[in-house]
Structure formats: structure tokens, C-alpha cells
XYZ file of C-alpha atoms in Angstrom:
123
model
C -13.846 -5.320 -11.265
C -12.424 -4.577 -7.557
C -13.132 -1.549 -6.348
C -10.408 -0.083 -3.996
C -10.683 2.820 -1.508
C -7.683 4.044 0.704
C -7.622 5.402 4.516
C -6.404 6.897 7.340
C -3.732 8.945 5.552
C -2.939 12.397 7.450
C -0.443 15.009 9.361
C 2.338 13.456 11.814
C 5.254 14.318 13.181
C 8.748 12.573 12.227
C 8.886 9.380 14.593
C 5.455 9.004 14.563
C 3.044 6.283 13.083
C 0.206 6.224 10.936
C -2.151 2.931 9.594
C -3.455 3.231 6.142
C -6.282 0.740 5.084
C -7.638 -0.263 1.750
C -11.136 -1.181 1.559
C -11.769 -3.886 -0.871
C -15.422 -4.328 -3.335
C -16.457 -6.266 -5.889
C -14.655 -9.172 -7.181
C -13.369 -11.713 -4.384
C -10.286 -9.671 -2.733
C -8.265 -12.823 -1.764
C -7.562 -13.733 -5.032
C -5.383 -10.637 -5.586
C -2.180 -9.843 -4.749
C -2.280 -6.067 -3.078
C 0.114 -3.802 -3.231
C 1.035 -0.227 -1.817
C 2.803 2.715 -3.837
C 3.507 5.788 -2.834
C 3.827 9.198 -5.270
C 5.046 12.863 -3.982
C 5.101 16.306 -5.993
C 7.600 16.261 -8.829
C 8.376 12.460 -7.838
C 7.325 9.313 -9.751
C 5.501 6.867 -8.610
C 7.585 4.313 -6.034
C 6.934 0.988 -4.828
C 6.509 0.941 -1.355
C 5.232 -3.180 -0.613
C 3.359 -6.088 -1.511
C 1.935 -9.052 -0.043
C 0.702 -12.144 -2.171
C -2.947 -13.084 -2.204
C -3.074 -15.006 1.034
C -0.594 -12.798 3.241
C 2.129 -15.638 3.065
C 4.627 -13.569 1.427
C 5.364 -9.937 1.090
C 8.099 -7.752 -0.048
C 9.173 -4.439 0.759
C 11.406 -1.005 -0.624
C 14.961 -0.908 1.292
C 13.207 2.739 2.253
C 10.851 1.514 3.884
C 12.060 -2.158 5.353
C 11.688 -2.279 9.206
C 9.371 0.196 9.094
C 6.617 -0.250 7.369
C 4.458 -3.169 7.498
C 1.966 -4.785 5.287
C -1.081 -6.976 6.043
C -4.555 -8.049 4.688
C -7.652 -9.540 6.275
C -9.175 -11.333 3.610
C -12.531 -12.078 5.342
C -12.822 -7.924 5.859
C -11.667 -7.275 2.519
C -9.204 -5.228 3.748
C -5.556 -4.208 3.619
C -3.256 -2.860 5.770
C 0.016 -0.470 5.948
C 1.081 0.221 9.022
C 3.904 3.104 9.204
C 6.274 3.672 12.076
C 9.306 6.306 12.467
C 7.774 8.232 9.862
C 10.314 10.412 7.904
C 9.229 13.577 6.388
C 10.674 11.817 3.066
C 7.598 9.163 3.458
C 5.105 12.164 2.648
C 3.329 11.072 -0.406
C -0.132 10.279 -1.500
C -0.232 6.270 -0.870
C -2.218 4.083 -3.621
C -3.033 0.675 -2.930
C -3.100 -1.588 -6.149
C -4.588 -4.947 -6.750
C -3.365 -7.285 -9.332
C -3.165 -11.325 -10.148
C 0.642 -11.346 -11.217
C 1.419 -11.985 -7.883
C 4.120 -9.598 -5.796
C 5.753 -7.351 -8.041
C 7.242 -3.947 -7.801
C 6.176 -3.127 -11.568
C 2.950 -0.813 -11.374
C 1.808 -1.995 -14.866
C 1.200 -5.636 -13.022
C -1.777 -4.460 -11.038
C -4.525 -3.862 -12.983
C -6.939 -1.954 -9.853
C -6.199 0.981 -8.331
C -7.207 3.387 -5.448
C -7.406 7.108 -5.467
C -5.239 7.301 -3.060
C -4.687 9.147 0.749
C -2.269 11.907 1.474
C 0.174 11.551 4.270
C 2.372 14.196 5.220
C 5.484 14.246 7.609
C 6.617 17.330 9.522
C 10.118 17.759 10.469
């Protein structure tokens, strides 16, 4: 089992930049793949990114490319989304997801999930 809990979601302004984090337990974190989604009200859920197990490769939504960026510490367990020129069409709650399929942008691939943060974007 890996246990996953999300951070550092909030309130900004459009322009503005916000780092989520995903704190990693349980079963050794650097042998997953990690990914970040992204789900608003009425919406379903939407890829955002992924990065493979070692932070060699990642891949991204066209929404987000050049904007958002995702990285992993492997010795903190940890993964990152950083998130600049927010839009207010970023506000979401943002999962993180853990999986050993590799990088994918199917949800059913990642078998752990967080509960997920809340960020919202003001226009």
C-alpha cells in the first residue's frame, strides 16, 4: 500500500503561483510512477501530468504545458506541482495518483490515490 496525502492547495489570484506537494508512505515511493489530476464541479476528472518513477520523463495536458511543472524527490518521498500564471479555469481539487504502469494519462492505471487539495483561481 502507498499512502498519499496532498498540499499546499489554496486562494490566488489569476497570474499567480501556487506549489502543491504529495507526501508519500508506505511502500517504497520511487518505484511508482506519480501522477497529478485535477477535478472541478460538474467536470470530470482531467489529467493534468506525470512523471515516471525516477523523474527522467514526464508528460503534461496542452492546458497546462509551460505552466505547470512536475517533480519528485524520491529520498523525501515527495512530489511536486508547481503552478504558475494560474487561470481561474485551473480551479479544481488536485489528486495526486501513484501507479506502476508507468506515465499514462488513463486514471484507471494508478492504482493509489490522494484525497486531494482545493485550489481556487480568482479572476
Amino acid at each position: 500500500q502507498v499512502q498519499l496525502v496532498e498540499s499546499g492547495g489554496g486562494l490566488v489570484q489569476a497570474g499567480g503561483s501556487l506549489r502543491l506537494s504529495c507526501a508519500a508512505s508506505g511502500r517504497t515511493f520511487s518505484r511508482y510512477a506519480m501522477a497529478w489530476f485535477r477535478q472541478a464541479p460538474g467536470k470530470e476528472r482531467e489529467f493534468v501530468t506525470a512523471i515516471s518513477w525516477n523523474g527522467a520523463s514526464t508528460h503534461y495536458a496542452d492546458s497546462v504545458k509551460g505552466r505547470f511543472t512536475i517533480s519528485r524527490d524520491n529520498v523525501k518521498n515527495t512530489g511536486y506541482l508547481q503552478m504558475n500564471s494560474l487561470k481561474p479555469e485551473d480551479t479544481a481539487v488536485y489528486h495526486c495518483a501513484a501507479g506502476t504502469a508507468g506515465i499514462t494519462t488513463m486514471a484507471t492505471q494508478y492504482g493509489y490515490w490522494g484525497q486531494g487539495t482545493q485550489v481556487t483561481v480568482s479572476s
